[in-house]
PDB file of C-alpha atoms in Angstrom:
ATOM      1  CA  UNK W  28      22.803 -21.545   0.452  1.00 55.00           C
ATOM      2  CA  UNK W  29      22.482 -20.056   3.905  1.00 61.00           C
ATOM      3  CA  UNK W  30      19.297 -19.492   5.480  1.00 65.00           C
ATOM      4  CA  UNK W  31      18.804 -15.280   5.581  1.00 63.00           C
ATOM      5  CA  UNK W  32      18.399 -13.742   8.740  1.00 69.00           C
ATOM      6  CA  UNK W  33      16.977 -10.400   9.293  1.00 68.00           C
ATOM      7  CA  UNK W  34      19.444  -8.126  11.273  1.00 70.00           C
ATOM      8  CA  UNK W  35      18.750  -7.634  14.976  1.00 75.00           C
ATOM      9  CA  UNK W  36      15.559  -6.859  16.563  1.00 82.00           C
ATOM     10  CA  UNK W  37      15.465  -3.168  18.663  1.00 81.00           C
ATOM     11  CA  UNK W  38      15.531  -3.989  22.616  1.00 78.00           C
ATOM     12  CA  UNK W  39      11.994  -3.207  22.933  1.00 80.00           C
ATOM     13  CA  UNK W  40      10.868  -5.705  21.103  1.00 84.00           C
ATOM     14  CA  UNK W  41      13.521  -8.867  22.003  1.00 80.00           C
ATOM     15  CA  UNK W  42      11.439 -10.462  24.578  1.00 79.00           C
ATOM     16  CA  UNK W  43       7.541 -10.072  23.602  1.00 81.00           C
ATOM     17  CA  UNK W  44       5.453 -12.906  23.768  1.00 79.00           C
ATOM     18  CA  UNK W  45       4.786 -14.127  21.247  1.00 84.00           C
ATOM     19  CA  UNK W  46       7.948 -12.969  19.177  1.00 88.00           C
ATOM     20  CA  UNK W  47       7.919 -10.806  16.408  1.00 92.00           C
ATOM     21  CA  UNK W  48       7.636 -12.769  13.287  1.00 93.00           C
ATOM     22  CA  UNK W  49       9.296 -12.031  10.199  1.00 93.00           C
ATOM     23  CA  UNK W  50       6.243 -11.100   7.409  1.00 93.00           C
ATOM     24  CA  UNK W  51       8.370  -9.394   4.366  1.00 91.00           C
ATOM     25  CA  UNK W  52      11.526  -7.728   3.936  1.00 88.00           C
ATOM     26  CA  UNK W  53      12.731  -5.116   1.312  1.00 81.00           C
ATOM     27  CA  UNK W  54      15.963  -3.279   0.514  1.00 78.00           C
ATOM     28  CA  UNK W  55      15.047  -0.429   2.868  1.00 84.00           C
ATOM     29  CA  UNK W  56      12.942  -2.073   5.713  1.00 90.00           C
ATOM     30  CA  UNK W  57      11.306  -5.172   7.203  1.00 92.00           C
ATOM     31  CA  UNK W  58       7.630  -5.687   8.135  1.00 94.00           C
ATOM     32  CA  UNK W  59       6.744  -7.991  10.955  1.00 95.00           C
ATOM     33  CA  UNK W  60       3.562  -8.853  13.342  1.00 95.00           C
ATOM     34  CA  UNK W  61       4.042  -8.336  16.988  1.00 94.00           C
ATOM     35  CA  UNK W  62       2.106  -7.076  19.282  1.00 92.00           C
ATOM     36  CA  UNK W  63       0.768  -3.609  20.918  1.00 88.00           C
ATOM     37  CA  UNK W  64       1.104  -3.169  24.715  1.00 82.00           C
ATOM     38  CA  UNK W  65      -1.489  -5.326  25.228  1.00 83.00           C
ATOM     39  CA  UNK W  66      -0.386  -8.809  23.896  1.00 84.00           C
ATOM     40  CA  UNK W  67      -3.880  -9.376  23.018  1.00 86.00           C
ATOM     41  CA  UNK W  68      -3.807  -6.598  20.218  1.00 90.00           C
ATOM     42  CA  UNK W  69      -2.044  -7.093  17.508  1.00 94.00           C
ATOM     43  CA  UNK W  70       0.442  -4.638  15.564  1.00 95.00           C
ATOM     44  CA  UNK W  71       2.742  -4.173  12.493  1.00 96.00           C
ATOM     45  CA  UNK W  72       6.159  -2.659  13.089  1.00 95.00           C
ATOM     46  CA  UNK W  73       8.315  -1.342  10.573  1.00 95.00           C
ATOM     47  CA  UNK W  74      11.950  -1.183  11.014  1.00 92.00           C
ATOM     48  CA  UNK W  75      14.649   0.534   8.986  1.00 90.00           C
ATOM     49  CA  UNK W  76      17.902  -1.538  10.229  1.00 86.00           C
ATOM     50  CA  UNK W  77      20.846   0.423   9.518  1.00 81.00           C
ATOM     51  CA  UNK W  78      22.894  -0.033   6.415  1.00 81.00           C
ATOM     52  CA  UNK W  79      26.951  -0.800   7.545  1.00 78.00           C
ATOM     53  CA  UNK W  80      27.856  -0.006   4.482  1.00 82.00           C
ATOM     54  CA  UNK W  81      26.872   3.992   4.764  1.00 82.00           C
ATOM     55  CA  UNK W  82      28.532   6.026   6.549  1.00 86.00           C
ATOM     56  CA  UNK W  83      27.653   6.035   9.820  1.00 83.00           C
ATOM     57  CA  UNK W  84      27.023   9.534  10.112  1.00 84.00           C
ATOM     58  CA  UNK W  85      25.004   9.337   6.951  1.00 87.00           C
ATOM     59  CA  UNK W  86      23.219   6.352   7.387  1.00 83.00           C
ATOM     60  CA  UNK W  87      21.581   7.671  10.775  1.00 84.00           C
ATOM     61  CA  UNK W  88      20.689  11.340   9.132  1.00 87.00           C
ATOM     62  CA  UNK W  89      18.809   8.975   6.435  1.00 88.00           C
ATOM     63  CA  UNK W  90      17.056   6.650   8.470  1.00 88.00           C
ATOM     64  CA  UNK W  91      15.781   9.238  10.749  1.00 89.00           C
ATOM     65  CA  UNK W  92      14.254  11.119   8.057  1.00 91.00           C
ATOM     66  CA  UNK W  93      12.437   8.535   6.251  1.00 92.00           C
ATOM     67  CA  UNK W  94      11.127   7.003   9.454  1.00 93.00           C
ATOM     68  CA  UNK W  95       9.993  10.448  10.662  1.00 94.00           C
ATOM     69  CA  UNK W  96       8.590  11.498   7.129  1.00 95.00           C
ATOM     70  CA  UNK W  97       6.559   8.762   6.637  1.00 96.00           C
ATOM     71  CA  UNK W  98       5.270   9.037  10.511  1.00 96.00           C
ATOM     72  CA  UNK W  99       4.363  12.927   9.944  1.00 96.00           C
ATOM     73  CA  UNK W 100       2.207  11.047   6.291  1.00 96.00           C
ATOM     74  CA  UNK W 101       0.094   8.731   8.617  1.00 97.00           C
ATOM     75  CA  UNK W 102      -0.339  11.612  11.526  1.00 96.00           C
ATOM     76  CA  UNK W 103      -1.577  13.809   8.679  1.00 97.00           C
ATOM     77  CA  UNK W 104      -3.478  11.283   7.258  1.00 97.00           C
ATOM     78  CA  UNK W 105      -5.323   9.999  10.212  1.00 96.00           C
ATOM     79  CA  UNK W 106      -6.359  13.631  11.195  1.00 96.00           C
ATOM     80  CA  UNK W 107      -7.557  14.036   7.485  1.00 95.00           C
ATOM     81  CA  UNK W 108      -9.679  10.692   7.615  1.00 94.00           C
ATOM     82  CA  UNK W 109      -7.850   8.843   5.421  1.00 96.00           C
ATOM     83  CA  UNK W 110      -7.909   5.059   5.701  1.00 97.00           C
ATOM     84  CA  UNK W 111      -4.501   4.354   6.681  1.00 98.00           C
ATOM     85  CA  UNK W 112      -3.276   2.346   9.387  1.00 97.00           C
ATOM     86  CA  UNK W 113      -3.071   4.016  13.244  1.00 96.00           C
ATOM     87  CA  UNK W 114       0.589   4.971  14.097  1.00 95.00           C
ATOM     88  CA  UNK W 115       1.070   3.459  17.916  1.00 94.00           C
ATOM     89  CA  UNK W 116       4.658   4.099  18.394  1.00 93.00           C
ATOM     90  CA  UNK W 117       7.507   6.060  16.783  1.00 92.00           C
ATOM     91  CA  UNK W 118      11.806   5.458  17.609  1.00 91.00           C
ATOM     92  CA  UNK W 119      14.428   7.261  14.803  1.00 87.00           C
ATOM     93  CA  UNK W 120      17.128   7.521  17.241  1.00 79.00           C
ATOM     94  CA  UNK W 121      17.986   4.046  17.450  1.00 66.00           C
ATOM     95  CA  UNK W 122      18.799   3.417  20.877  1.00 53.00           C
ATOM     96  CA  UNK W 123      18.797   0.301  23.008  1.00 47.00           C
ATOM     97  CA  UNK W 124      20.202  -1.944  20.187  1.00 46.00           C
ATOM     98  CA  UNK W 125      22.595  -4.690  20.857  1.00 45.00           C
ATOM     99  CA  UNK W 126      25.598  -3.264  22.692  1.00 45.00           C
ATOM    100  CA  UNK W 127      23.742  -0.350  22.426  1.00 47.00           C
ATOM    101  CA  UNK W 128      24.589   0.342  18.774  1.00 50.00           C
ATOM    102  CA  UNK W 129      21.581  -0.872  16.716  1.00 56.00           C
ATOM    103  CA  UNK W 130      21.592   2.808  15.211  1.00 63.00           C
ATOM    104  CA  UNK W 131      17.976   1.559  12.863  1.00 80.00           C
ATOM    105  CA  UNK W 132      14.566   3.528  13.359  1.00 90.00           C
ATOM    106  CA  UNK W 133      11.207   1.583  13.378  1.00 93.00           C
ATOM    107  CA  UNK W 134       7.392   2.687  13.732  1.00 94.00           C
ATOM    108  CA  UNK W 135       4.347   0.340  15.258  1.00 95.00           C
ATOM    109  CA  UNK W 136       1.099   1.278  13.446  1.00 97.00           C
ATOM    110  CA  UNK W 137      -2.605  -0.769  13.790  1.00 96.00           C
ATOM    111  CA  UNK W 138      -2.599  -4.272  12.074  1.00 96.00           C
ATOM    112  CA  UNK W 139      -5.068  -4.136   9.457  1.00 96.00           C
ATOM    113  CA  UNK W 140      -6.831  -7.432   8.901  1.00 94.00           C
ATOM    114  CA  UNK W 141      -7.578  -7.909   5.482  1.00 94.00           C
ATOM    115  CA  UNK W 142      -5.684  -9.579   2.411  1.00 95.00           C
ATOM    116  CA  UNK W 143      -3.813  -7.134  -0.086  1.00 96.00           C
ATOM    117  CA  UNK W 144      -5.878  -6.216  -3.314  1.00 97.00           C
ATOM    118  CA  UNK W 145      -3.641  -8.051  -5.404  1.00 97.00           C
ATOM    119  CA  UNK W 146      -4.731 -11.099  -3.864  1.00 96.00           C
ATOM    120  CA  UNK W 147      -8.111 -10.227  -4.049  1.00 96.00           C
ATOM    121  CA  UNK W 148      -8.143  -9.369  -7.718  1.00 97.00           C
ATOM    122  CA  UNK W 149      -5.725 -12.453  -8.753  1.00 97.00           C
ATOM    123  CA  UNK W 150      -8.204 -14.869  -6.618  1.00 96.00           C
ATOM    124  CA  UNK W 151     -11.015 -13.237  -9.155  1.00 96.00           C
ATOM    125  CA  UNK W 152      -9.221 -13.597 -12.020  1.00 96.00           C
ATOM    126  CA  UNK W 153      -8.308 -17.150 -11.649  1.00 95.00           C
ATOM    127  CA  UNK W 154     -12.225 -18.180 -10.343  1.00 95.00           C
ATOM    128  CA  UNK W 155     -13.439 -16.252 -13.904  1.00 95.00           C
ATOM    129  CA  UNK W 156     -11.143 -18.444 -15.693  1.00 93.00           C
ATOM    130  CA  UNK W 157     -11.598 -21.140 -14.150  1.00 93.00           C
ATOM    131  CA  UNK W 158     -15.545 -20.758 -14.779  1.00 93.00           C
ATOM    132  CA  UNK W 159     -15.895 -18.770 -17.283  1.00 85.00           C
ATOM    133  CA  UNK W 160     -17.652 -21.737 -19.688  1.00 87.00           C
ATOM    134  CA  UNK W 161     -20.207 -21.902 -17.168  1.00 91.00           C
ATOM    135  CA  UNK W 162     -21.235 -18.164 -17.054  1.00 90.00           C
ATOM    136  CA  UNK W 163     -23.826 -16.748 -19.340  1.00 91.00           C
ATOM    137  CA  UNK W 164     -23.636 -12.754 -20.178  1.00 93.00           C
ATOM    138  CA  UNK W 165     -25.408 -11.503 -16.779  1.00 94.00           C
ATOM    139  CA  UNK W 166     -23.185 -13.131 -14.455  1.00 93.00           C
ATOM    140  CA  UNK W 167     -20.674 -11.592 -16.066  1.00 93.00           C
ATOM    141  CA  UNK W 168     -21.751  -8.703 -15.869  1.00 95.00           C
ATOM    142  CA  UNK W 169     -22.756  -8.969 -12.470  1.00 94.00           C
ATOM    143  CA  UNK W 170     -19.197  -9.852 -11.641  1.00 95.00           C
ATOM    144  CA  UNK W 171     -17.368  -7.224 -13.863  1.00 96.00           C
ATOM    145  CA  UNK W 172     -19.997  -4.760 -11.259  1.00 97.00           C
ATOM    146  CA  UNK W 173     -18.328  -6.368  -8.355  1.00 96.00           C
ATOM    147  CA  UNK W 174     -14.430  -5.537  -9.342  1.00 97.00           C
ATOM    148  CA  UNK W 175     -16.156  -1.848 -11.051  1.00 98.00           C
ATOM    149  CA  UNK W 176     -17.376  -1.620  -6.839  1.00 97.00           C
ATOM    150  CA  UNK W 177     -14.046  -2.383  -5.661  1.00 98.00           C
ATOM    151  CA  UNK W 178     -12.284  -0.135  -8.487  1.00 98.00           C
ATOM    152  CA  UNK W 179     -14.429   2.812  -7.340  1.00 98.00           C
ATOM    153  CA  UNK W 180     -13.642   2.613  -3.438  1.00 98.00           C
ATOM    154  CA  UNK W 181     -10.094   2.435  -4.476  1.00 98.00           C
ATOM    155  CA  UNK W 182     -10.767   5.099  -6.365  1.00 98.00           C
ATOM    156  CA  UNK W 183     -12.042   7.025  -3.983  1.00 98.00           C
ATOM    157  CA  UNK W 184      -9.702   6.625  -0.974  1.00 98.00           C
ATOM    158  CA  UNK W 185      -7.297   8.121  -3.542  1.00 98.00           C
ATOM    159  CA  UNK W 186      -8.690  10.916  -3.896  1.00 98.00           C
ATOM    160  CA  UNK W 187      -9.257  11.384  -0.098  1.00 98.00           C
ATOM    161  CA  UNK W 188      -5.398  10.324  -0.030  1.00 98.00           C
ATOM    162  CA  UNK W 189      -4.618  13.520  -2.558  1.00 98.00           C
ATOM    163  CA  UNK W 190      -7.069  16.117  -1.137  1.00 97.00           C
ATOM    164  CA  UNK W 191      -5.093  15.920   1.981  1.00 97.00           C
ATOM    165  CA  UNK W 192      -2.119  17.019  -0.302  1.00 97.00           C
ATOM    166  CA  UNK W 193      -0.225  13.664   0.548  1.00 98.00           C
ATOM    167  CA  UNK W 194       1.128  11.337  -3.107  1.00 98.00           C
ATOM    168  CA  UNK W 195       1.894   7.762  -1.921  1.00 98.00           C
ATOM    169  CA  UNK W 196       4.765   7.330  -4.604  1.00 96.00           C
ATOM    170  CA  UNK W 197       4.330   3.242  -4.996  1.00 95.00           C
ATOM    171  CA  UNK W 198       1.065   2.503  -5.510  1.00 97.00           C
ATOM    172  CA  UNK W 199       0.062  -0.537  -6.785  1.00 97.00           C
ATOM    173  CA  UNK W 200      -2.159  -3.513  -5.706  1.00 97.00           C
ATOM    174  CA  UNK W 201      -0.108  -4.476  -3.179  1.00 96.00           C
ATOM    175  CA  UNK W 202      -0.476  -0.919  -1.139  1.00 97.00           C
ATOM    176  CA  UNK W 203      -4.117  -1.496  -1.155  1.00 98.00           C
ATOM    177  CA  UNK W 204      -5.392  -3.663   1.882  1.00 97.00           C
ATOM    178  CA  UNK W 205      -9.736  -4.980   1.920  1.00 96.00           C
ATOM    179  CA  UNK W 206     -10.485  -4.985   5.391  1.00 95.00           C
ATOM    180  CA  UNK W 207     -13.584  -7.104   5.500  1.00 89.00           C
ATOM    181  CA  UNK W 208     -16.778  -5.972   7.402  1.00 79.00           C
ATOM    182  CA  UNK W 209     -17.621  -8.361  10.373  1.00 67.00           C
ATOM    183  CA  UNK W 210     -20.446 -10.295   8.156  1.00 63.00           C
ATOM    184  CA  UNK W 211     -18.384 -10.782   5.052  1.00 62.00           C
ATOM    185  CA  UNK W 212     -17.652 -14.139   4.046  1.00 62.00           C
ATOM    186  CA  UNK W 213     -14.529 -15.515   1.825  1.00 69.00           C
ATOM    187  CA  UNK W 214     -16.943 -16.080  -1.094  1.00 67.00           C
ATOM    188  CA  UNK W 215     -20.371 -14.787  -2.346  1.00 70.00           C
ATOM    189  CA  UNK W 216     -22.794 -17.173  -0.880  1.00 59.00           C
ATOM    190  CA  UNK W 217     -23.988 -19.382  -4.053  1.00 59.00           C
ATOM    191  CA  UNK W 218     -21.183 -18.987  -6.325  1.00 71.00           C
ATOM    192  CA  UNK W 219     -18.343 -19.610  -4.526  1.00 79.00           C
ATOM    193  CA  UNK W 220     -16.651 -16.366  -6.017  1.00 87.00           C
ATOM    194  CA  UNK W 221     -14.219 -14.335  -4.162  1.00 91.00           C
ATOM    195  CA  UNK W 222     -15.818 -12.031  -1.902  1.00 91.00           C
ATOM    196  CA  UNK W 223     -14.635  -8.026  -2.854  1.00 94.00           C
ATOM    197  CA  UNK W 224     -16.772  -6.437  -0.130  1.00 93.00           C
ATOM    198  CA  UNK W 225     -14.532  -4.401   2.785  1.00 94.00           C
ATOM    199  CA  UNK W 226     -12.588  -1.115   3.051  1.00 96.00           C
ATOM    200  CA  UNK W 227      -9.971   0.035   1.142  1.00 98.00           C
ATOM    201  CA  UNK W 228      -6.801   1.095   3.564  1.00 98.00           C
ATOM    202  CA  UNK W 229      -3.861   3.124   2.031  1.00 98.00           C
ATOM    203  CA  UNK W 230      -0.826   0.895   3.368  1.00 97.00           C
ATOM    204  CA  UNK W 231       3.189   1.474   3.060  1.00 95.00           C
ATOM    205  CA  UNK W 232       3.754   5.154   3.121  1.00 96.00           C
ATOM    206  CA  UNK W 233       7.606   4.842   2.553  1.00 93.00           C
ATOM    207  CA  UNK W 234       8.046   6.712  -0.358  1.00 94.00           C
ATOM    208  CA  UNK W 235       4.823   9.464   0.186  1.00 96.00           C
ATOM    209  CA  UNK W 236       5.579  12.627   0.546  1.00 95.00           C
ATOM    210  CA  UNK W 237       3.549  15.888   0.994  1.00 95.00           C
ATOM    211  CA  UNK W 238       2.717  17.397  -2.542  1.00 96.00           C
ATOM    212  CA  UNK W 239       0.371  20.014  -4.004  1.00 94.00           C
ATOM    213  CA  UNK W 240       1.339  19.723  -7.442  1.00 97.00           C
ATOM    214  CA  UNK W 241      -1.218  17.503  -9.995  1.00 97.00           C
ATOM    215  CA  UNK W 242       2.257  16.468 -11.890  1.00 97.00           C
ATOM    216  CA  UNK W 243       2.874  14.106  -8.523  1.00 97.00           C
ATOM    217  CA  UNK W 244      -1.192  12.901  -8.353  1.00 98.00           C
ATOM    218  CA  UNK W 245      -1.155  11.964 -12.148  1.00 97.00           C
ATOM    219  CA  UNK W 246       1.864  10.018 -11.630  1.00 97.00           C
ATOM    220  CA  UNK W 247       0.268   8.111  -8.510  1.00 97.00           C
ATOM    221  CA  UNK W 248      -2.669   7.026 -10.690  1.00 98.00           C
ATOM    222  CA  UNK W 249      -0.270   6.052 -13.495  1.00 97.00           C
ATOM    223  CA  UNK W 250       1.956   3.927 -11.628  1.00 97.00           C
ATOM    224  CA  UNK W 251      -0.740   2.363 -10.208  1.00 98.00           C
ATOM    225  CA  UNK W 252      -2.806   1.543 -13.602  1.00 97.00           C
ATOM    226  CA  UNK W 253       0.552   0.445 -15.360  1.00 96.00           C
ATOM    227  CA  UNK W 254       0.416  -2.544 -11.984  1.00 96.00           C
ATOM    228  CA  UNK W 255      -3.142  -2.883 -12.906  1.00 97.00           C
ATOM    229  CA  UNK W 256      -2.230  -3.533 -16.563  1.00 95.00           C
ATOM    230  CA  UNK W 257       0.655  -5.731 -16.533  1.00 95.00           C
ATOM    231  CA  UNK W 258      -0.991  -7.494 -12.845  1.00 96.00           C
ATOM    232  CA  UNK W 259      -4.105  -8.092 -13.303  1.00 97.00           C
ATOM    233  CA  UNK W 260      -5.666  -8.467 -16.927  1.00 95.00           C
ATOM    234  CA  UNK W 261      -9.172  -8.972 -16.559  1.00 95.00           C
ATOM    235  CA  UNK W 262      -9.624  -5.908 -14.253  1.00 96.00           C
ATOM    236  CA  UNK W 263      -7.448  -3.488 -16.571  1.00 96.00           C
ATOM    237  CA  UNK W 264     -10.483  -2.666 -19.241  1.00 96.00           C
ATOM    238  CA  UNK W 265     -12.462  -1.625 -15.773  1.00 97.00           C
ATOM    239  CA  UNK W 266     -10.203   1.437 -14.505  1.00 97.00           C
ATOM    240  CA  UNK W 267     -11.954   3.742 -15.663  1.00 97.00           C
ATOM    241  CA  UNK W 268     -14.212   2.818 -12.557  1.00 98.00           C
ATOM    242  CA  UNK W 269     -11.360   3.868 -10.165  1.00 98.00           C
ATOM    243  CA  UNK W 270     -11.523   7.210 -12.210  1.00 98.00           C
ATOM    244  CA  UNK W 271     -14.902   7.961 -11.438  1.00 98.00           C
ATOM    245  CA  UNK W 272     -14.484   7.115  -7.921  1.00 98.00           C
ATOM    246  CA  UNK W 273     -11.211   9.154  -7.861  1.00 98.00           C
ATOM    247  CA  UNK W 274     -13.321  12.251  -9.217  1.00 98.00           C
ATOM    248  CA  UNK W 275     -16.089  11.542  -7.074  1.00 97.00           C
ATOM    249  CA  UNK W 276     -14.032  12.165  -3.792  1.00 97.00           C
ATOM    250  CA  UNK W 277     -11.861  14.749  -4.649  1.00 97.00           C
ATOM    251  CA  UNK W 278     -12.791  17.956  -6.013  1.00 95.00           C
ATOM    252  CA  UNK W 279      -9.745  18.733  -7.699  1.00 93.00           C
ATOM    253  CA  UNK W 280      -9.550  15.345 -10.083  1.00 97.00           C
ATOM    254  CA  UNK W 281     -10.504  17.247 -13.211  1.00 96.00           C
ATOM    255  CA  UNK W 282      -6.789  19.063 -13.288  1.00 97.00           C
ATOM    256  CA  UNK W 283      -4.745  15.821 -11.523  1.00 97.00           C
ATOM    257  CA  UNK W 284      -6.281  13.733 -14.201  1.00 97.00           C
ATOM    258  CA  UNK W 285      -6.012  15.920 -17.318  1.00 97.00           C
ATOM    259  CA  UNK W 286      -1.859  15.731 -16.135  1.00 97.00           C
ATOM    260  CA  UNK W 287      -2.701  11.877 -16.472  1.00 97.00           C
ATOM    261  CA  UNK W 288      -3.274  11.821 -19.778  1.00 95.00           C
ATOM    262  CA  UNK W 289       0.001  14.029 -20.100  1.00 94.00           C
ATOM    263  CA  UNK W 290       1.827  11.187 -18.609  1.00 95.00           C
ATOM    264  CA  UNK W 291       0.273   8.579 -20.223  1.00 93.00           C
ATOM    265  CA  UNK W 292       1.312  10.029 -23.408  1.00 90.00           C
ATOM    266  CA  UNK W 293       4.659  10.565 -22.083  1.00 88.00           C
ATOM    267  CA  UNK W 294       4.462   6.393 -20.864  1.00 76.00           C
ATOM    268  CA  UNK W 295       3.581   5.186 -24.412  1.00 68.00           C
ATOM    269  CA  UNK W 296       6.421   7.462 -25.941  1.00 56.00           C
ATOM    270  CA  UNK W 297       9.206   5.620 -23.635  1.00 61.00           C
ATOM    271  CA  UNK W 298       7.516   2.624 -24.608  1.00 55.00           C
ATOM    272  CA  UNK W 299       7.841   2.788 -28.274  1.00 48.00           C
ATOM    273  CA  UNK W 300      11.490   4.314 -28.000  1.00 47.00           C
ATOM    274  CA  UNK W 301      13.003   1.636 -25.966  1.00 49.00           C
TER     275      UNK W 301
END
């Protein structure tokens, strides 16, 4: 099986030092750290390559407008005070490619230090079973606190993420980043249990789009309890914190998550049906 490698890089970015490296890749883009014009501060670019087997005509017209509609999310975003990353740099023409056709589109935004939340909640999943013998009833409690904590701050940059009148339209654990505070450790000195103190940053704005309607908010929160749910386990019976932190920061939760239970209903009905 041959090794896969990622289509051409856009000039700008052929001879950095250190080279771009390579962190994920999906059907529509590839992720990779480089650096910012300072090759002491680091950066994630996003590049949509183009796709040979559009049209060329077509595939241009789409890769400009996702690039530049997910740009115009994190522009809004930022001004809004939304925890999203900082957009550096912006190409959807394409230019400069190799023999000047590379015809893709990419944007540079901050790196965010930080692991995803799914890593974060699958680390405290696996220390509770691995020690769960060894707890009595208040540590559990104690810890169940800590994820309710984390729940509620995801909550709530939700709801700052939806008062804005942005919907993220793939949320789940992995779109969530915990950028740690300079005196947080790995663990929680004494225990040895994952540490879930940072910020919550709103990350991969691919598929957002601008939306007023509560039909597209309840939909964000469902998508993103169903990856709860069928991720993560343990933290599932504790949503309800990322509800109250969701209706917390946002004035209008109460309609966006009456719609919720509208989908929800709708979700179980496909469920039983097949």
């Amino acid at each position: 099986m041959e090794e896969y490698k990622p289509p051409a890089l856009p000039s700008p970015f052929n001879n950095t030092i250190p080279p771009p490296i390579l962190l994920t890749q999906g059907a529509e883009a590839h992720l990779y750290k480089t650096t910012s014009l300072d090759p002491s501060i680091p950066a994630a670019l996003k590049i949509r390559p183009s796709k040979p087997y559009r049209h060329p005509i077509l595939d241009r017209r789409l890769t400009r407008q996702r690039i530049i509609s997910e740009a115009r999310c994190l522009a809004k975003l930022i001004r809004e005070g939304v925890s999203v990353p900082a957009l550096l740099a912006l190409d959807w023409e394409g230019h400069g490619g190799p023999e000047g056709g590379w015809g893709g589109a990419w944007l540079m935004m901050e790196w965010i230090d930080g692991p995803v939340v799914r890593v974060v909640l699958e680390q405290w999943e696996a220390w509770m079973k691995q020690n769960e013998g060894s707890l009595d009833e208040s540590q559990i409690e104690n810890e169940e606190a800590r994820v309710r904590g984390l729940l509620r701050k995801m909550g709530s940059a939700i709801g700052v993420l939806h008062k804005a009148g942005i919907v993220h339209g793939d949320l789940t654990t992995s779109n969530l980043m915990l950028r740690p505070s300079a005196d947080a450790g790995d663990a929680v000195e004494g225990t040895g249990a994952p540490s879930l103190e940072g910020d919550v940053v709103l990350i991969d704005f691919g598929l957002a789009s601008h939306s007023n309607q509560d039909e597209d908010r309840a939909v964000d929160l469902y998508v993103l309890e169903r990856a709860i749910g069928s991720t993560h386990p343990r933290s599932e019976p504790l949503f309800e914190a990322l509800i109250t932190g969701y209706r917390d920061s946002y004035k209008g939760a109460s309609s966006a998550l009456k719609k919720l239970e509208d989908v929800r209903l709708r979700g179980r009905k496909r469920s039983m049906l097949g």
